[in-house]
């Protein structure tokens, strides 16, 4: 990319430098070492493992309702306003549904790929979230984090904490004060629970409140080292999470009004975008609102006829389209911004990370 196009796609996730911004979001596509191996071979920048439900040393899990087993996923068109055709994956499952020991084996496989410099792999956890009057179950935080640290071995441990759409749809998330308490208290609790230095990304949900509350959530979560913005929407009538254009419209609208502080300020809190990323242009839309990398899920699952490439694994075909599509790819989009004078070359190169400068308010 640098030699041919003079474009430097270097990006960041959770404080780690990665060679480009495209990673895989947590879910059904990061359940086993074979999937991770394919991701590494395709050249994905990073992969977040499926969310595991925290447990204590006796195996008790306060959030056990999220560990249900469900295999069937349905990839469906999801039209949005203005005749835009999008995609969603309909699925009734929730978190990791096998023993924690199996998850730790997957973390070790991910650690080996990370150490080999082939793919940055990050585990994801759903820890206990109490009602306002209740205490946090610290034993679950301690045991789960210590086991992950043990599997990972060398600091820092990177962890993503998931606030999922099904949580947004649950009665637990009816109360704004309760949600804000979680966001304030969960990152320091994970830090306190870890025997080794840890970096925490919080994947925020789309709560069932207005856009202003999304911003309040981001501001309450100052203790996190990064925010992933924002998990899928929840359809209360059908009882399922969904994506597509409604999701990216909402996410981008909220990020427009957030305007993060620039990286030169402390404490700087990086963003990673997720939601309906099916083109390089959409990556640019998230990047220009402050995101340093993106997490894709649905675009790895669309029908094969949606990819211009006629061979290769799904991650390969998806990456090919996201980066090289002559009209909607990342390269085309960055060159267009440069031609319009909205992205400047530095030492002759266009840099992906310079896109975020567009988002920042004055420090
Ligand atoms: C079937 C399915 C399962 C998912 N499971 C998880 C999960 O366990 N943890 C999590 O943090 N996000 C989960 N996600 C959310 C994705 O990681 C991603 O953030 C979201 O789907 C938005 O990206 P997309 O529009 O590219 O799908 C899941 C998404 C799908 C479609």
Coordinates of C-alpha atoms and ligand atoms in Angstrom, one line a residue:
X1 CA 0.0 0.0 0.0
X2 CA 2.8 2.4 0.9
X3 CA 4.8 1.7 -2.2
X4 CA 2.0 1.5 -4.7
X5 CA -0.4 4.2 -3.4
X6 CA 1.7 6.2 -0.9
X7 CA -1.0 5.4 1.6
X8 CA -0.2 4.4 5.2
X9 CA -3.1 2.6 6.7
X10 CA -1.5 2.1 10.1
X11 CA -4.2 2.2 12.8
X12 CA -4.6 1.5 16.5
X13 CA -6.8 -0.7 18.7
X14 CA -6.6 -0.5 22.5
X15 CA -3.3 1.2 22.4
X16 CA -1.7 -1.4 20.1
X17 CA -0.4 -0.3 16.7
X18 CA -1.9 -2.4 13.8
X19 CA -1.0 -2.3 10.2
X20 CA -4.5 -1.3 9.0
X21 CA -7.8 -0.5 10.7
X22 CA -10.0 -3.5 9.8
X23 CA -10.6 -6.0 12.6
X24 CA -13.3 -8.6 13.4
X25 CA -15.9 -7.8 16.1
X26 CA -16.7 -10.2 18.9
X27 CA -19.2 -12.9 17.9
X28 CA -19.9 -16.1 16.1
X29 CA -16.9 -15.7 13.8
X30 CA -14.3 -15.9 16.6
X31 CA -15.2 -19.1 18.3
X32 CA -12.3 -21.4 17.4
X33 CA -8.6 -21.4 16.4
X34 CA -9.5 -22.3 12.8
X35 CA -11.4 -19.0 12.4
X36 CA -8.4 -17.1 13.9
X37 CA -6.0 -18.9 11.6
X38 CA -8.1 -17.8 8.6
X39 CA -8.2 -14.2 9.8
X40 CA -4.4 -14.2 10.2
X41 CA -3.9 -15.7 6.8
X42 CA -6.3 -13.1 5.2
X43 CA -4.4 -10.3 6.9
X44 CA -7.0 -9.0 9.3
X45 CA -5.5 -6.5 11.7
X46 CA -7.1 -7.9 14.8
X47 CA -9.9 -10.2 16.1
X48 CA -12.0 -9.9 19.3
X49 CA -13.0 -13.3 20.6
X50 CA -16.6 -14.2 21.4
X51 CA -17.8 -12.8 24.7
X52 CA -17.4 -15.1 27.6
X53 CA -19.6 -14.8 30.7
X54 CA -17.6 -14.2 33.9
X55 CA -17.6 -16.8 36.6
X56 CA -16.1 -17.3 40.1
X57 CA -13.9 -20.2 41.3
X58 CA -17.0 -22.3 41.9
X59 CA -18.3 -21.7 38.4
X60 CA -21.1 -19.5 39.6
X61 CA -22.2 -16.8 37.0
X62 CA -24.5 -13.9 37.9
X63 CA -24.9 -13.3 34.2
X64 CA -25.6 -16.9 33.3
X65 CA -28.7 -15.9 31.4
X66 CA -26.4 -14.7 28.7
X67 CA -24.7 -18.1 28.2
X68 CA -27.5 -19.7 26.2
X69 CA -26.8 -22.0 23.3
X70 CA -28.2 -21.1 19.9
X71 CA -26.6 -22.1 16.6
X72 CA -28.9 -20.8 13.8
X73 CA -28.0 -17.5 12.3
X74 CA -29.9 -15.9 9.5
X75 CA -28.3 -13.4 7.2
X76 CA -31.1 -11.1 5.9
X77 CA -31.5 -7.9 3.9
X78 CA -32.5 -5.0 6.1
X79 CA -33.8 -2.1 4.2
X80 CA -33.7 1.4 5.7
X81 CA -35.0 4.8 4.7
X82 CA -34.3 6.3 1.3
X83 CA -34.3 2.9 -0.3
X84 CA -31.0 1.9 1.1
X85 CA -30.5 -1.9 1.1
X86 CA -28.4 -3.2 4.1
X87 CA -27.8 -6.5 5.8
X88 CA -28.4 -7.8 9.3
X89 CA -27.8 -11.1 11.0
X90 CA -30.7 -12.4 13.0
X91 CA -29.7 -14.6 15.9
X92 CA -31.2 -15.4 19.3
X93 CA -28.0 -16.5 21.0
X94 CA -25.9 -14.5 23.5
X95 CA -22.5 -15.3 25.0
X96 CA -20.0 -18.2 25.0
X97 CA -21.9 -21.4 25.8
X98 CA -19.1 -23.9 26.4
X99 CA -16.9 -24.4 29.5
X100 CA -14.6 -21.5 30.6
X101 CA -11.6 -23.9 30.2
X102 CA -12.4 -24.1 26.5
X103 CA -12.4 -20.4 26.2
X104 CA -9.0 -20.2 28.0
X105 CA -7.6 -22.6 25.4
X106 CA -8.9 -20.2 22.6
X107 CA -7.2 -17.3 24.4
X108 CA -3.9 -19.2 24.4
X109 CA -4.3 -19.9 20.7
X110 CA -4.9 -16.2 20.2
X111 CA -1.9 -15.3 22.4
X112 CA 0.3 -17.4 20.2
X113 CA -0.9 -15.7 17.0
X114 CA -0.4 -12.3 18.7
X115 CA 3.1 -13.1 19.8
X116 CA 4.0 -14.3 16.3
X117 CA 2.9 -10.9 15.0
X118 CA 0.2 -12.5 12.8
X119 CA -3.0 -11.3 14.3
X120 CA -3.8 -9.2 17.4
X121 CA -6.3 -11.2 19.4
X122 CA -8.3 -9.8 22.3
X123 CA -10.7 -11.7 24.6
X124 CA -14.2 -10.2 25.5
X125 CA -16.0 -10.7 28.8
X126 CA -19.5 -10.0 30.1
X127 CA -18.9 -9.3 33.9
X128 CA -21.5 -9.1 36.6
X129 CA -23.7 -5.9 36.4
X130 CA -25.6 -5.4 39.6
X131 CA -28.8 -3.4 40.3
X132 CA -28.2 0.0 41.9
X133 CA -28.5 -1.2 45.5
X134 CA -26.5 -4.4 45.0
X135 CA -22.7 -4.9 45.3
X136 CA -20.6 -6.1 42.3
X137 CA -19.7 -9.8 42.6
X138 CA -16.0 -9.2 42.9
X139 CA -15.2 -12.9 43.0
X140 CA -16.3 -13.2 39.4
X141 CA -14.2 -10.2 38.3
X142 CA -11.2 -11.6 40.2
X143 CA -11.4 -15.2 39.1
X144 CA -12.2 -14.6 35.4
X145 CA -9.6 -11.8 35.0
X146 CA -6.9 -13.8 36.8
X147 CA -7.6 -16.8 34.5
X148 CA -7.3 -14.7 31.4
X149 CA -4.1 -13.1 32.7
X150 CA -2.7 -16.5 33.4
X151 CA -3.5 -17.7 29.9
X152 CA -2.1 -14.5 28.3
X153 CA 1.0 -14.5 30.5
X154 CA 2.9 -11.3 29.4
X155 CA 1.5 -7.9 30.3
X156 CA -0.4 -6.0 29.3
X157 CA -3.6 -8.1 29.2
X158 CA -6.1 -6.6 26.8
X159 CA -9.8 -7.1 27.5
X160 CA -13.0 -5.9 25.9
X161 CA -16.0 -5.6 28.2
X162 CA -19.3 -6.1 26.3
X163 CA -22.5 -4.2 27.0
X164 CA -24.7 -6.1 24.6
X165 CA -27.9 -5.2 22.7
X166 CA -29.7 -8.0 24.6
X167 CA -28.6 -6.3 27.8
X168 CA -30.0 -3.0 26.4
X169 CA -33.3 -4.8 25.9
X170 CA -33.3 -6.3 29.4
X171 CA -35.1 -4.9 32.4
X172 CA -31.7 -4.5 34.0
X173 CA -31.0 -1.6 31.6
X174 CA -34.3 0.3 32.3
X175 CA -32.6 2.6 34.7
X176 CA -30.2 5.3 33.5
X177 CA -28.5 5.8 36.8
X178 CA -27.8 2.1 37.0
X179 CA -26.2 2.0 33.5
X180 CA -24.0 5.1 34.4
X181 CA -22.9 3.4 37.6
X182 CA -21.8 0.3 35.6
X183 CA -19.8 2.5 33.2
X184 CA -18.1 4.4 35.9
X185 CA -17.3 1.4 38.1
X186 CA -16.6 -1.6 35.8
X187 CA -13.3 -0.4 34.2
X188 CA -11.6 0.2 37.6
X189 CA -13.0 -3.1 38.9
X190 CA -11.4 -5.0 36.1
X191 CA -8.2 -3.2 36.7
X192 CA -8.3 -4.0 40.4
X193 CA -9.1 -7.6 39.7
X194 CA -6.2 -8.2 37.3
X195 CA -2.9 -9.6 38.7
X196 CA -1.0 -8.0 35.8
X197 CA -1.4 -4.6 34.1
X198 CA -4.5 -4.5 31.9
X199 CA -6.0 -2.3 29.2
X200 CA -9.8 -2.3 29.1
X201 CA -12.0 -1.4 26.1
X202 CA -15.6 -1.0 26.8
X203 CA -18.0 -1.9 24.0
X204 CA -21.0 0.4 24.6
X205 CA -24.5 -0.7 23.8
X206 CA -27.1 1.4 22.0
X207 CA -29.3 2.0 25.1
X208 CA -33.0 2.4 24.6
X209 CA -32.8 6.1 25.4
X210 CA -32.0 9.2 23.2
X211 CA -28.7 10.2 21.6
X212 CA -27.8 12.5 24.5
X213 CA -27.8 9.5 26.8
X214 CA -25.3 7.8 24.4
X215 CA -23.0 10.7 25.0
X216 CA -23.6 10.6 28.8
X217 CA -22.6 6.9 28.6
X218 CA -19.3 7.8 26.8
X219 CA -18.5 10.4 29.3
X220 CA -19.3 8.2 32.3
X221 CA -16.9 5.6 31.0
X222 CA -13.7 7.7 31.4
X223 CA -11.9 4.8 33.2
X224 CA -11.8 2.7 30.0
X225 CA -8.7 2.8 27.8
X226 CA -10.8 2.7 24.7
X227 CA -14.5 2.7 23.7
X228 CA -16.1 0.6 21.0
X229 CA -19.0 2.5 19.6
X230 CA -21.7 1.1 19.5
X231 CA -23.1 -2.4 19.6
X232 CA -26.3 -3.3 17.6
X233 CA -29.7 -1.9 18.1
X234 CA -32.4 -4.0 19.9
X235 CA -35.8 -4.7 18.3
X236 CA -38.0 -5.1 21.4
X237 CA -41.0 -6.4 19.4
X238 CA -39.0 -9.3 17.8
X239 CA -36.7 -9.6 20.8
X240 CA -33.6 -9.6 18.6
X241 CA -30.6 -7.4 17.9
X242 CA -30.2 -5.9 14.5
X243 CA -27.8 -3.9 12.3
X244 CA -27.8 -2.3 8.9
X245 CA -28.2 1.4 8.0
X246 CA -30.3 2.2 11.0
X247 CA -27.3 1.2 13.2
X248 CA -24.7 3.2 11.3
X249 CA -27.0 6.2 11.0
X250 CA -27.4 6.3 14.8
X251 CA -23.8 5.6 15.6
X252 CA -22.4 8.2 13.2
X253 CA -25.0 10.8 14.4
X254 CA -24.1 10.3 18.1
X255 CA -20.3 10.5 17.2
X256 CA -21.0 13.7 15.3
X257 CA -22.1 15.3 18.5
X258 CA -19.4 13.7 20.7
X259 CA -16.3 15.3 19.2
X260 CA -13.5 13.6 21.1
X261 CA -10.4 15.4 22.4
X262 CA -7.3 15.0 20.3
X263 CA -4.6 12.4 21.0
X264 CA -2.2 15.1 22.3
X265 CA -4.5 15.6 25.4
X266 CA -4.5 13.6 28.5
X267 CA -6.3 11.4 29.3
X268 CA -6.9 10.5 25.7
X269 CA -9.6 7.9 25.1
X270 CA -9.4 6.3 21.7
X271 CA -12.5 5.1 19.8
X272 CA -13.1 2.0 17.7
X273 CA -16.1 2.0 15.4
X274 CA -18.6 -0.8 14.8
X275 CA -21.9 -1.1 12.9
X276 CA -22.7 -1.7 9.3
X277 CA -19.2 -1.4 8.0
X278 CA -19.7 -2.8 4.5
X279 CA -17.5 -0.5 2.6
X280 CA -14.2 1.5 2.8
X281 CA -16.3 4.7 2.7
X282 CA -18.1 3.6 5.9
X283 CA -14.7 3.0 7.5
X284 CA -13.8 6.6 6.6
X285 CA -17.1 7.9 8.0
X286 CA -16.2 6.3 11.4
X287 CA -12.6 7.5 11.2
X288 CA -13.6 11.1 10.5
X289 CA -15.6 10.9 13.7
X290 CA -12.6 9.9 15.8
X291 CA -12.3 6.1 15.3
X292 CA -8.8 4.7 15.1
X293 CA -9.9 1.2 13.9
X294 CA -13.2 -0.7 13.1
X295 CA -14.8 -4.0 14.1
X296 CA -16.7 -5.8 11.4
X297 CA -19.1 -8.7 11.8
X298 CA -22.0 -8.8 9.3
X299 CA -19.9 -8.0 6.2
X300 CA -18.1 -11.3 6.8
X301 CA -21.4 -13.1 6.6
X302 CA -23.2 -11.6 3.5
X303 CA -23.9 -13.9 0.5
X304 CA -20.7 -14.6 -1.5
X305 CA -22.3 -12.8 -4.5
X306 CA -21.9 -9.5 -2.6
X307 CA -18.1 -9.7 -2.8
X308 CA -16.3 -8.7 -6.1
X309 CA -13.6 -11.4 -5.4
X310 CA -14.5 -14.8 -6.8
X311 CA -12.2 -16.9 -4.6
X312 CA -10.5 -16.8 -1.2
X313 CA -11.8 -17.1 2.3
X314 CA -14.6 -14.7 3.5
X315 CA -12.1 -12.5 5.5
X316 CA -10.0 -12.3 2.3
X317 CA -12.9 -11.3 0.1
X318 CA -14.2 -8.8 2.6
X319 CA -10.8 -7.2 3.1
X320 CA -10.4 -7.0 -0.7
X321 CA -13.7 -5.2 -1.1
X322 CA -13.2 -2.9 1.9
X323 CA -9.8 -1.7 0.8
X324 CA -9.6 -2.0 -3.0
X325 CA -13.2 -1.4 -4.3
X326 CA -12.6 1.2 -7.1
X327 CA -15.5 3.4 -6.0
X328 CA -16.3 2.6 -2.4
X329 CA -13.0 1.2 -1.1
X330 CA -10.7 2.8 1.5
X331 CA -8.1 3.7 -1.1
X332 CA -10.6 5.3 -3.4
X333 CA -12.1 7.2 -0.5
X334 CA -8.8 8.5 0.8
X335 CA -7.6 9.6 -2.6
X336 CA -10.9 11.4 -3.1
X337 CA -10.5 13.3 0.2
X338 CA -6.9 14.2 -0.8
X339 CA -8.2 15.5 -4.1
X340 CA -10.7 17.6 -2.3
X341 CA -8.1 19.1 -0.1
X342 CA -9.6 17.4 3.0
X343 CA -6.6 15.1 3.7
X344 CA -3.0 16.2 3.4
X345 CA 0.0 14.2 2.5
X346 CA 2.7 13.9 5.2
X347 CA 6.1 13.3 3.7
X348 CA 4.4 12.4 0.5
X349 CA 2.0 9.9 2.2
X350 CA -1.7 9.9 3.1
X351 CA -2.2 8.5 6.6
X352 CA -5.3 6.7 7.8
X353 CA -4.8 8.0 11.3
X354 CA -4.9 11.6 10.1
X355 CA -8.6 11.1 9.2
X356 CA -9.5 11.4 12.9
X357 CA -8.2 15.0 13.0
X358 CA -11.4 16.0 11.3
X359 CA -13.4 14.9 14.5
X360 CA -11.4 16.5 17.2
X361 CA -12.5 19.6 19.2
X362 CA -9.8 21.9 20.3
X363 CA -7.7 20.4 23.1
Ligands
LIG1 C1 -24.5 -13.1 15.4 C2 -23.8 -12.0 16.1 C3 -23.2 -12.3 17.4 C4 -22.6 -11.3 18.1 N1 -22.0 -11.6 19.3 C5 -21.4 -10.6 20.0 C6 -20.7 -10.9 21.2 O1 -20.8 -12.0 21.8 N2 -20.1 -9.9 21.9 C7 -20.0 -8.6 21.4 O2 -19.4 -7.8 22.0 N3 -20.6 -8.3 20.2 C8 -21.2 -9.3 19.5 N4 -21.8 -9.0 18.2 C9 -21.7 -7.6 17.7 C10 -20.6 -7.5 16.6 O3 -19.3 -7.7 17.2 C11 -20.6 -6.1 16.0 O4 -20.1 -5.1 16.9 C12 -22.0 -5.7 15.5 O5 -22.7 -6.8 14.9 C13 -22.0 -4.5 14.6 O6 -21.2 -4.7 13.5 P1 -21.8 -5.3 12.0 O7 -22.8 -4.3 11.6 O8 -20.6 -5.3 11.2 O9 -22.4 -6.6 12.3 C14 -22.5 -10.0 17.5 C15 -23.0 -9.7 16.3 C16 -23.7 -10.7 15.6 C17 -24.2 -10.4 14.2

